[in-house]
Coordinates of C-alpha atoms and ligand atoms in Angstrom, one line a residue:
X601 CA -15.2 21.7 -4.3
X602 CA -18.9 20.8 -3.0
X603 CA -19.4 16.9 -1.7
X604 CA -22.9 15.7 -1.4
X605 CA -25.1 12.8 -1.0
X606 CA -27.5 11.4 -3.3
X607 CA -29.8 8.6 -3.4
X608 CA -32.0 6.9 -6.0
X609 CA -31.6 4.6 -8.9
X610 CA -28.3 5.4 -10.7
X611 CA -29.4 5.3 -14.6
X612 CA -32.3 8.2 -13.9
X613 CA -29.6 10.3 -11.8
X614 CA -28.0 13.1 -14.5
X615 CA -24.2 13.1 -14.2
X616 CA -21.0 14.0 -16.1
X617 CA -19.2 11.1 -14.6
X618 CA -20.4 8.4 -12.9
X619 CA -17.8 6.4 -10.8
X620 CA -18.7 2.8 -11.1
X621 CA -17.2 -1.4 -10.4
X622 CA -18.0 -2.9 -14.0
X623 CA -21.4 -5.3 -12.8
X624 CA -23.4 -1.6 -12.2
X625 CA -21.4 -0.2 -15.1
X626 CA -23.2 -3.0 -17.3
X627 CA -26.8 -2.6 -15.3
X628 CA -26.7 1.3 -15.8
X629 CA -25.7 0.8 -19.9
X630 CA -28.3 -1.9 -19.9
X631 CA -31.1 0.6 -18.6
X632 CA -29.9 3.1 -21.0
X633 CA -29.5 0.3 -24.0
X634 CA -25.8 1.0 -24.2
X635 CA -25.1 -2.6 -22.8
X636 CA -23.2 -3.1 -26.6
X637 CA -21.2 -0.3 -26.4
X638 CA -20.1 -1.0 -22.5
X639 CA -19.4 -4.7 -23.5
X640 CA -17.4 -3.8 -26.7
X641 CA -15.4 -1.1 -24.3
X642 CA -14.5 -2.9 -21.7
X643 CA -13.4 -6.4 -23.7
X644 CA -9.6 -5.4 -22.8
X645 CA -10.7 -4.3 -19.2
X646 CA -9.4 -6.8 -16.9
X647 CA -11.1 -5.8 -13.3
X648 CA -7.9 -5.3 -11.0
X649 CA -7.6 -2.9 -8.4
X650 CA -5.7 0.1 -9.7
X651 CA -6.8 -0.2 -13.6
X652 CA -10.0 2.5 -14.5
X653 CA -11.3 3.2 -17.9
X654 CA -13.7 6.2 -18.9
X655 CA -17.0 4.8 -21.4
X656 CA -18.1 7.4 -22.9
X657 CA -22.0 7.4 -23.7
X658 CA -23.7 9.7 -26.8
X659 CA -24.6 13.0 -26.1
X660 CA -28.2 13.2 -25.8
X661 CA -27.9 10.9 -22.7
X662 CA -28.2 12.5 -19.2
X663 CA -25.3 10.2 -18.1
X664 CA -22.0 11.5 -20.0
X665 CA -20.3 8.7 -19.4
X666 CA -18.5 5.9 -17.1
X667 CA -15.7 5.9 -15.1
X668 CA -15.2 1.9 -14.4
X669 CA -13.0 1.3 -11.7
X670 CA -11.3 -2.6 -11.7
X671 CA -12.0 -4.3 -8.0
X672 CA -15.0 -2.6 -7.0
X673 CA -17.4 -5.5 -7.6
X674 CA -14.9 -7.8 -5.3
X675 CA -14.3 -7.4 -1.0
X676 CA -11.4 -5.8 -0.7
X677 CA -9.1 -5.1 2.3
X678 CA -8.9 -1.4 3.0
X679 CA -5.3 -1.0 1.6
X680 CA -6.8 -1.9 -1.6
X681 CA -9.7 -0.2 -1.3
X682 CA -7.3 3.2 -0.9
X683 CA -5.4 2.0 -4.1
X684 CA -8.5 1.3 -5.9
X685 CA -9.9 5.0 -4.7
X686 CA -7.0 6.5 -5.1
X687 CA -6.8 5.2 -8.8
X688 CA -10.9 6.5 -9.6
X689 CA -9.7 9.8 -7.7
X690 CA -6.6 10.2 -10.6
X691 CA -8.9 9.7 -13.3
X692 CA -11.9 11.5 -12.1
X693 CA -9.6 14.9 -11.8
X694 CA -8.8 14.3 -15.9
X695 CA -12.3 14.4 -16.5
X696 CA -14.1 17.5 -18.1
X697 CA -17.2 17.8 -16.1
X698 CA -18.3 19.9 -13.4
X699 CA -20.5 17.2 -11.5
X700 CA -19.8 13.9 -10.9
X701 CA -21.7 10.5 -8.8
X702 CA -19.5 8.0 -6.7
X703 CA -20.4 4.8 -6.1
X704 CA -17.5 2.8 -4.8
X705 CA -19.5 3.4 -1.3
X706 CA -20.9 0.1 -2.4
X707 CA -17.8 -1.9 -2.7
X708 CA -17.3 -4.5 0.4
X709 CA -14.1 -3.4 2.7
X710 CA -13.7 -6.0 5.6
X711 CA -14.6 -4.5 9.0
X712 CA -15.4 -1.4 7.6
X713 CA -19.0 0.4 6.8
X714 CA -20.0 2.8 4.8
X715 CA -19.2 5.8 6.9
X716 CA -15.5 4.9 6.4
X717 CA -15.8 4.1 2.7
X718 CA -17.3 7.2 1.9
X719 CA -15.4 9.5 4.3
X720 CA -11.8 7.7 2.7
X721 CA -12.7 8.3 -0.3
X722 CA -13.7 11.6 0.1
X723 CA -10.2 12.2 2.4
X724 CA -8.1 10.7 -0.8
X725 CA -10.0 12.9 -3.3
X726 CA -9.5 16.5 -1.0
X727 CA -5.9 15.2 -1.1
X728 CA -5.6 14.5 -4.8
X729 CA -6.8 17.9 -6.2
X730 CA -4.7 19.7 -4.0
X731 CA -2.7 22.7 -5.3
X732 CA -1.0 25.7 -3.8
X733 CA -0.6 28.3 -7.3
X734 CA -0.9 31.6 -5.5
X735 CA 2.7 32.5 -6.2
X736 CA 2.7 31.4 -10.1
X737 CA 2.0 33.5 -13.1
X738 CA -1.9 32.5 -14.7
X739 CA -0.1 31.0 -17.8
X740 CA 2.3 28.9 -15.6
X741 CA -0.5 27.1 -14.1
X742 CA -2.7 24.0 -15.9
X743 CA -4.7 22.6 -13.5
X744 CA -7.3 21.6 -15.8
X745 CA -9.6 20.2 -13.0
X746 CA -13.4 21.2 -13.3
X747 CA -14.5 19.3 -10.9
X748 CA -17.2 21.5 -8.6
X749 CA -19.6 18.6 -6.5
X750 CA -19.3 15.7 -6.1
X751 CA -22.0 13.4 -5.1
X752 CA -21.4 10.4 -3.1
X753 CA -24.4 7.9 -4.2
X754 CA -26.0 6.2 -1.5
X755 CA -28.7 3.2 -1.2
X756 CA -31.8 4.6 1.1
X757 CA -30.9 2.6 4.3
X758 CA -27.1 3.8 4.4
X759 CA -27.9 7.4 3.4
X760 CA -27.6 8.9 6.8
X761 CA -24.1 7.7 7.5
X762 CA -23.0 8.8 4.0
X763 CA -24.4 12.2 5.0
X764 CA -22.8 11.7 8.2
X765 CA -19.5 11.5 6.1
X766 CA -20.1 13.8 4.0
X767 CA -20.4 16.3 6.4
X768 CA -17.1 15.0 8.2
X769 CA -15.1 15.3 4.7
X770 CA -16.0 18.3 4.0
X771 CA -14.9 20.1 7.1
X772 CA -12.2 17.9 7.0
X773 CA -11.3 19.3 3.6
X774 CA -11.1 22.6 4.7
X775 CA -9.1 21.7 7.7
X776 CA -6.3 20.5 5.6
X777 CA -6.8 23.4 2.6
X778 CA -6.0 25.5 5.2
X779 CA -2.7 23.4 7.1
X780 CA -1.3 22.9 3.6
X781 CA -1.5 26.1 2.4
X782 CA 0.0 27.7 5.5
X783 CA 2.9 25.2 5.3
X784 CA 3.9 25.7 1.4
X785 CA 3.7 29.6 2.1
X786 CA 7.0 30.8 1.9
X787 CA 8.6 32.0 5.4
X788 CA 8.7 36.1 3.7
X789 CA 5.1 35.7 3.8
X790 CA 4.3 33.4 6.5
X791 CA 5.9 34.8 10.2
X792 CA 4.2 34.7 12.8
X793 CA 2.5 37.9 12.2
X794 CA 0.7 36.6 9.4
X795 CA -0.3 33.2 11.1
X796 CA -2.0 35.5 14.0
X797 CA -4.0 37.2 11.0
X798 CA -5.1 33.8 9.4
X799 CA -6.0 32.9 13.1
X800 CA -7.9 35.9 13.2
X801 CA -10.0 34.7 10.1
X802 CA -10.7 31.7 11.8
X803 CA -12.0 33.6 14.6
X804 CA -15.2 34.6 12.7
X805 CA -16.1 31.2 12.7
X806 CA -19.1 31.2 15.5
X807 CA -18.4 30.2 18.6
X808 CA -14.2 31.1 18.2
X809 CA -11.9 33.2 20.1
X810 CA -8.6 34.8 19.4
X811 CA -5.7 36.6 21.5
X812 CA -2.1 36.4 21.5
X813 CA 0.7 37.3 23.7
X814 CA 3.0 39.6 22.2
X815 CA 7.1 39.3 23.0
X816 CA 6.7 42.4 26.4
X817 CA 3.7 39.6 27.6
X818 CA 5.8 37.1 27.3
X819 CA 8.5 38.8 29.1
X820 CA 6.2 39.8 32.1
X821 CA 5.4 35.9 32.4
X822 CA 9.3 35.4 32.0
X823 CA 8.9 32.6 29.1
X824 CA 12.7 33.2 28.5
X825 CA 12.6 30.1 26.8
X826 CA 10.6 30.9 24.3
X827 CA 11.7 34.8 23.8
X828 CA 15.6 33.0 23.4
X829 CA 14.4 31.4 20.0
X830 CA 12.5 35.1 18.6
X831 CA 14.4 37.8 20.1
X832 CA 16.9 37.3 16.9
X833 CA 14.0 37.7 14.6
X834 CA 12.9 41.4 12.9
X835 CA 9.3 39.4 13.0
X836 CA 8.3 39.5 16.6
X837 CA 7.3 35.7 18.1
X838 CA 3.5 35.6 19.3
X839 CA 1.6 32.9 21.3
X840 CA -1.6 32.3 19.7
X841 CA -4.5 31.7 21.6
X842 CA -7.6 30.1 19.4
X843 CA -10.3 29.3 21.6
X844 CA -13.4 27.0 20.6
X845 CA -16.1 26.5 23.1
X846 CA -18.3 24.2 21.0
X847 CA -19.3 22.4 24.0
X848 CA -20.7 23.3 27.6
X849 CA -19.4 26.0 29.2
X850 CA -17.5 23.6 32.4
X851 CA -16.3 20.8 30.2
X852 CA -12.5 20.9 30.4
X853 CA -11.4 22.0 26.6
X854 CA -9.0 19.4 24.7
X855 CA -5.7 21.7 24.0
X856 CA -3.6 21.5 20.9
X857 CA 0.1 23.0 21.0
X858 CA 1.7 23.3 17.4
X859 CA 5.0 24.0 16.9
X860 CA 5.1 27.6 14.7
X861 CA 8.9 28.3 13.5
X862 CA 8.0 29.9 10.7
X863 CA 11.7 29.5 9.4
X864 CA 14.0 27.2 11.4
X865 CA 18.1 28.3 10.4
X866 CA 19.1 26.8 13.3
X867 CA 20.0 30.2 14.7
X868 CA 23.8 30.7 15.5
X869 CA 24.0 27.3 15.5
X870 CA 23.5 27.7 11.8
X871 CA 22.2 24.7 9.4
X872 CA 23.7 23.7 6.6
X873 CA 22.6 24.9 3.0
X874 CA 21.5 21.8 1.9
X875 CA 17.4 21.6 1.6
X876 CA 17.5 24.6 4.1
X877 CA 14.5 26.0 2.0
X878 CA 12.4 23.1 3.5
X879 CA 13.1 24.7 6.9
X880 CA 9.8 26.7 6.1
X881 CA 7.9 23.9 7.1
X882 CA 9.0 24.2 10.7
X883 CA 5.5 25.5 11.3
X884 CA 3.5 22.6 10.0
X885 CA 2.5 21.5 13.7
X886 CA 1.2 24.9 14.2
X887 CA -0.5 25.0 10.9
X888 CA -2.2 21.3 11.2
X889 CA -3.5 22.1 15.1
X890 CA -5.1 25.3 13.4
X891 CA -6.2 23.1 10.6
X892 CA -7.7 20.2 12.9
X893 CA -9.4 23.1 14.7
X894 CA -11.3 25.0 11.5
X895 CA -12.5 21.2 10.7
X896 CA -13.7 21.1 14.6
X897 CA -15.6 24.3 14.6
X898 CA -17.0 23.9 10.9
X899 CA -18.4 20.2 11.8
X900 CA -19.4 22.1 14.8
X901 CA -18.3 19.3 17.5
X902 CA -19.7 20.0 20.6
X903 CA -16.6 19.9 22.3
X904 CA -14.1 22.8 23.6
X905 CA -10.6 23.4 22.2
X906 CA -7.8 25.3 23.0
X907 CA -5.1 25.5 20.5
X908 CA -1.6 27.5 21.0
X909 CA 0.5 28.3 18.1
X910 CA 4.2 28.8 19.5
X911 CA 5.1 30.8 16.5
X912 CA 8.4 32.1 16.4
X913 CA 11.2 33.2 13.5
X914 CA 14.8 31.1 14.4
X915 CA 17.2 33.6 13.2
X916 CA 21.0 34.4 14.3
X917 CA 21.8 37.7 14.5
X918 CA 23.6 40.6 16.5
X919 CA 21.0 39.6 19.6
X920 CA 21.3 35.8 18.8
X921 CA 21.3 33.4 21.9
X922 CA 24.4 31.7 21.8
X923 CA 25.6 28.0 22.4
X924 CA 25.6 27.7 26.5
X925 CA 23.1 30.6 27.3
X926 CA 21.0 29.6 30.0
X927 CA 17.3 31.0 30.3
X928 CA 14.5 30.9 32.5
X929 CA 11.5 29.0 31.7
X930 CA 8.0 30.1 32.0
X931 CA 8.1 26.8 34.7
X932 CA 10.8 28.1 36.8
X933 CA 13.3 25.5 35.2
X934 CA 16.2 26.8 34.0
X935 CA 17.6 26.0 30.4
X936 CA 21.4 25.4 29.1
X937 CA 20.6 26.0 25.5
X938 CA 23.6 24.3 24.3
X939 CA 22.4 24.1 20.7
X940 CA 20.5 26.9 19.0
X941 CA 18.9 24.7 16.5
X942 CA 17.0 22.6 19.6
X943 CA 14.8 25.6 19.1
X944 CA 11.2 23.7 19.3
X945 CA 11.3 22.4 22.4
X946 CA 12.0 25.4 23.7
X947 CA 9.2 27.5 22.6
X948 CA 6.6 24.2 23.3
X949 CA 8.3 23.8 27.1
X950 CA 6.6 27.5 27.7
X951 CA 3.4 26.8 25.5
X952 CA 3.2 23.5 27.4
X953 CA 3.3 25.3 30.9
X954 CA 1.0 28.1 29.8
X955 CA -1.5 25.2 29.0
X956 CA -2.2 24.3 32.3
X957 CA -4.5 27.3 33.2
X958 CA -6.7 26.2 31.0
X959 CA -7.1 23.0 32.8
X960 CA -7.3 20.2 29.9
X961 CA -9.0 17.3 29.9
X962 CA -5.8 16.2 27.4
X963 CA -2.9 18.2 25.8
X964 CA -1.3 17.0 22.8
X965 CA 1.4 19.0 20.9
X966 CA 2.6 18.4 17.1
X967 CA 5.5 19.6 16.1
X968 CA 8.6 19.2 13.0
X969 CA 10.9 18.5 16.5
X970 CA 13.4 16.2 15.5
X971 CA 15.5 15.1 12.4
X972 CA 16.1 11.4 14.1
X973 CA 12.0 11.0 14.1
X974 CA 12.9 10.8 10.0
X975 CA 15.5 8.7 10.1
X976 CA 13.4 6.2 12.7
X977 CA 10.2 6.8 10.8
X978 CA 10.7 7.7 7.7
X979 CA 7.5 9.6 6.0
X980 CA 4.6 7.1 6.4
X981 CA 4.4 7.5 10.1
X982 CA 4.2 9.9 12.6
X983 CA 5.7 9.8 16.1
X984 CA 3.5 9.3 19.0
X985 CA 4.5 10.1 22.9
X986 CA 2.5 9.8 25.9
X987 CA 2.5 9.4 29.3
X988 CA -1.0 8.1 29.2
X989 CA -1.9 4.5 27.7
X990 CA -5.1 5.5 26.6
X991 CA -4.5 8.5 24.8
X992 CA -1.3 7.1 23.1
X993 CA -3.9 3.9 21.8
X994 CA -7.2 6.7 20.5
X995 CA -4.1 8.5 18.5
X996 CA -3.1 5.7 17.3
X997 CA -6.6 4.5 16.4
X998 CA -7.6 7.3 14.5
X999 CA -4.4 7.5 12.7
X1000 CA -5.2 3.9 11.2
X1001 CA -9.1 4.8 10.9
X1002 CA -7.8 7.4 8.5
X1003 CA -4.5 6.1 7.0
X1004 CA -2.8 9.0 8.4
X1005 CA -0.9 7.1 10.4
X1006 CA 1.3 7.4 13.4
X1007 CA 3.6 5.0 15.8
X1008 CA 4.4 5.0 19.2
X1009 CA 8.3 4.9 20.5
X1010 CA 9.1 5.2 24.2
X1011 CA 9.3 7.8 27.1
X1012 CA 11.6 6.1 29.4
X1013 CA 12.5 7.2 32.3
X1014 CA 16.1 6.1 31.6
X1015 CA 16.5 8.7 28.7
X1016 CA 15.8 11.6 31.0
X1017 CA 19.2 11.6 32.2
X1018 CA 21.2 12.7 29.2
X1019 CA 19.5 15.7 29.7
X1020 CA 21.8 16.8 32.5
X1021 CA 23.6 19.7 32.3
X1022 CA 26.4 20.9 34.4
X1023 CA 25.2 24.9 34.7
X1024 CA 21.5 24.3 34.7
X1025 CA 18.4 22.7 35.5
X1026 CA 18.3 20.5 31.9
X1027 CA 20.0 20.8 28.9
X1028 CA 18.1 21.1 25.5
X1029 CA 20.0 19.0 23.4
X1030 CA 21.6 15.2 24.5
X1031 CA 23.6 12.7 22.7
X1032 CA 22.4 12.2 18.9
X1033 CA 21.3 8.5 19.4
X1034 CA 17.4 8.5 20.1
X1035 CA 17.3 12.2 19.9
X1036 CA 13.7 12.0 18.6
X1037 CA 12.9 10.4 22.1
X1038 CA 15.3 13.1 24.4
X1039 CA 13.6 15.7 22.9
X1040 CA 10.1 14.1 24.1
X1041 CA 11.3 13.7 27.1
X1042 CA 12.6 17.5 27.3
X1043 CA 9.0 18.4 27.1
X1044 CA 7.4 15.9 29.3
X1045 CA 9.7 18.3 32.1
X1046 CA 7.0 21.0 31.4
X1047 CA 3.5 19.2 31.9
X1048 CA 2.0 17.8 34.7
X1049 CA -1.5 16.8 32.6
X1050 CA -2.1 13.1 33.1
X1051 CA -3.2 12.7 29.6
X1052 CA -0.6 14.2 27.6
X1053 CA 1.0 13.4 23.7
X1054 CA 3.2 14.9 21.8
X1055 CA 3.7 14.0 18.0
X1056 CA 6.6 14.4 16.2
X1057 CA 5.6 14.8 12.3
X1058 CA 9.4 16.0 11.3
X1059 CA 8.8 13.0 8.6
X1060 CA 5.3 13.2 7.6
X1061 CA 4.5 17.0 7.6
X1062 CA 5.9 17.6 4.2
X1063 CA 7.0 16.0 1.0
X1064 CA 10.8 17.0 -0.3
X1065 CA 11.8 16.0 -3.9
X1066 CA 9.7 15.9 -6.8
X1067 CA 6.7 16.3 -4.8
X1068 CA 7.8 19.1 -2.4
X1069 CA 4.7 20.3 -0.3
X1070 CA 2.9 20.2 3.2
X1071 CA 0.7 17.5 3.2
X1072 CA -2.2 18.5 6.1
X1073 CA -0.6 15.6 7.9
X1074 CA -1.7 14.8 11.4
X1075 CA -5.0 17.2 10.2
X1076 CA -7.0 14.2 9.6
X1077 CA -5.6 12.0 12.3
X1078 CA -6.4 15.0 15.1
X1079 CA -9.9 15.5 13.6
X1080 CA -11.1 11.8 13.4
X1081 CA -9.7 11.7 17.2
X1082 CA -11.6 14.6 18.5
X1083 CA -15.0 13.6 16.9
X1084 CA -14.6 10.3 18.9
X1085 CA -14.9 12.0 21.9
X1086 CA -18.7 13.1 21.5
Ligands
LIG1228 N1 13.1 21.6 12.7 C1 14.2 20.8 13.0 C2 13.9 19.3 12.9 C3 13.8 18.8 11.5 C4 14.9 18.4 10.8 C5 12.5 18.7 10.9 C6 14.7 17.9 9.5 C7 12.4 18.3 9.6 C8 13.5 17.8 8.9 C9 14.6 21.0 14.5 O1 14.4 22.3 15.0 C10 16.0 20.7 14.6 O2 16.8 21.4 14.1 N2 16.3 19.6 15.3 C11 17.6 19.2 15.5 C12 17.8 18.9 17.0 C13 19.3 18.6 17.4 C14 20.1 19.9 17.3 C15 19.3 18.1 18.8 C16 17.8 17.9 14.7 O3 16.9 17.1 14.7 O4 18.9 17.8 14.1
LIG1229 MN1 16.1 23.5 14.6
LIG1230 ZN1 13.0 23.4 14.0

């Protein structure tokens, strides 16, 4: 799917569908004297936000027909602009028509401009037509989407921030295509093996690097920490390296950790059966930093970017770490892995030490870390961290900016303590209470960077149920943040 811009006055443009409030719905039938057929349409239409209705015009007319969407003519605050889009965006994918024009650009949305209405819109509609059919059978699948461009209409003195958009949607788009489809592979395809080869695709991209440490690296830098979660695994861990250098050469590089257990069983401190399947998701921080940074490098930012994918297999087995084991750390710090299923911390505490000789401006790692950061959050938020004020409050910003949301919870000194351990330096697991925040401040042990966040997306990474899929979440958050900082 192709998104454009296009300007000029809407009854001469040629379109399947054009997206329309009713007051240009009526001006466009007028100018093609189908103002009767509109009118006698519409009579039951009653203009809220959420109701649409597609006029269909004859079929000699260049302008197939119109998809009036209820609200647009009115201001509207931006939750109901997303219902409103998100309402034009269901009907729009039912329509049988390769092209289609958008219009709701022109709706009023309080303290927002037209960059944000068009880039939204254009966020809601990547997310809408999603669908991950690679595994099905031809005649299993009816997506009956046809759908190929669609054009976002713009008035002459707005066009260059639609285009602005535009651009920023699309690479956005392919950001998240990318996240989501790595997090609804299933774990016998996707191991860490097979994220280092979809890295390596990205790595063709211009101005894009890729290595990886393989397990004998990682046991020359001693990461014990990280080789006690893979060593059980017939799929060998690897640290991926994906280096960006959009920007100058001396400008300190932003660095993304994700979190890549490819399939979390808890190791021999085994899960239970119950939704254990879901456990392939474990690498959806890993697959949205490598998302976020495809969007980066095809919107070309002129920044640099480091991301690390910690990807790693949590399996027990023969050569399992047990309950009490105590490893070495890339760090120095020693380890009392008490529970085998604290596994992401401890292959981010070595990816967060093996940051530093890149020498970030900012490090911010996203990981599925904690079962409590659902229970606290739920799915409509993700969990911010930071030791830094200013970094915690751009997250944040660009979480709301996009509606991927996130919120902030605490890094207290006083939850450090239930850390201790009798045998070793720290302990990975504490108490269950606030175990979304221990974990957070397990990793904060392992960095020194003054402008460091981690985000726990253990809640928002993936739909269960009904709807069970990676959603691309924090792709769009990461993205919006690091095209602020040009
Ligand atoms: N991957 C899980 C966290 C998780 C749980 C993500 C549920 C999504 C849904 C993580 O590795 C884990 O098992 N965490 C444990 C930590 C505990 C042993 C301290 C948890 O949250 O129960
Ligand atoms: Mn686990
Ligand atoms: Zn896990």
């Amino acid at each position: 799917m192709k998104y454009s811009t296009k300007t000029g006055t809407l009854a001469k443009l040629p379109t399947g569908a054009l997206v329309a409030g009713l007051q240009t719905a009526r001006q466009v039938a007028r100018a093609l004297k189908q103002g009767a057929l509109l009118e006698a349409a519409t009579i039951d239409f009653t203009d809220n936000v959420g109701q649409t209705l597609i006029v269909r015009f004859p079929k000699s007319l260049s302008i197939k027909r119109i998809v009036v969407v209820g609200g647009a003519d009115a201001e509207q605050s931006e939750t109901q602009f997303r219902k409103m889009t998100s309402a034009a965006v269901a009907t729009l994918k039912s329509v049988p028509t390769p092209n289609a024009i958008w219009t709701l650009t022109a709706t009023k949305v309080r303290n927002r401009d037209s960059y944000w209405k068009a880039a939204s819109a254009l966020f809601e509609l990547s997310t809408a037509i999603y669908e991950f059919n690679e595994h099905k059978s031809r005649d299993q699948v009816n997506n009956k989407l046809t759908l190929r461009i669609l054009h976002m209409h713009a008035p002459a003195r707005s066009r260059a921030s639609v285009q602005r958009a535009v651009k920023f949607a699309q690479a956005l788009k392919s950001g998240l295509d990318l996240a989501r489809d790595l997090g609804n592979q299933p774990a016998n395809v996707c191991n860490p093996t097979y994220l280092l080869s979809e890295a390596r695709k990205l790595g063709r991209l211009p101005k894009m690097r890729v290595t990886a440490l393989d397990e004998k690296r990682m046991r020359e830098l001693g990461m014990g920490a990280f080789l006690a979660v893979s060593q059980a695994s017939r799929t060998p861990g690897k640290m991926i390296i994906v280096n960006y250098k959009g920007g100058k050469p001396k400008d300190a590089p932003f660095l993304l950790i994700g979190k890549g257990i490819t399939f979390d069983t808890g190791g021999i401190s085994l899960k239970t059966p119950a939704a254990m399947d879901e456990m392939k998701f474990d690498m959806c921080g890993a697959a949205t930093v490598l998302g976020a940074t495809r969007a980066v490098a095809e919107a070309k930012l002129p920044i640099n970017l480091v991301t690390i994918l910690a990807a790693a297999e949590n399996m027990p087995g023969g050569n399992a770490t047990r309950p009490g084991d105590i490893v070495r750390t890339y760090s120095g710090q020693t380890v009392e892995i008490l529970n085998t299923d604290a596994e992401g911390r401890l292959v981010l505490c070595d990816a967060l030490s093996y940051a530093e000789r890149f020498k970030p401006r900012v490090i911010i790692d996203v990981a599925t870390l904690t079962g409590a950061c659902v229970v606290a959050l739920g799915s409509f938020a993700s969990a911010v961290f930071s030791n830094n004020d200013g970094l915690a409050n751009e997250l944040l910003e660009a979480g709301e900016w996009t509606g991927d949301r996130a919120w902030r919870l605490p890094l207290w000194e006083e939850y450090q303590a239930s850390l201790h351990s009798n045998f070793a330096d720290v302990a990975n697991v504490a108490g269950r209470d606030g175990s979304a925040i221990k974990a957070a401040c397990f990793l904060s042990r392992f960095t020194k960077n003054p402008a460091w966040a981690h985000m726990d997306i253990a809640g928002s990474a993936y739909h269960g149920g009904a709807k069970k899929g990676a959603t691309g979440r924090p792709v769009a958050l990461l993205f919006r943040y690091l095209a602020q900082q040009v």
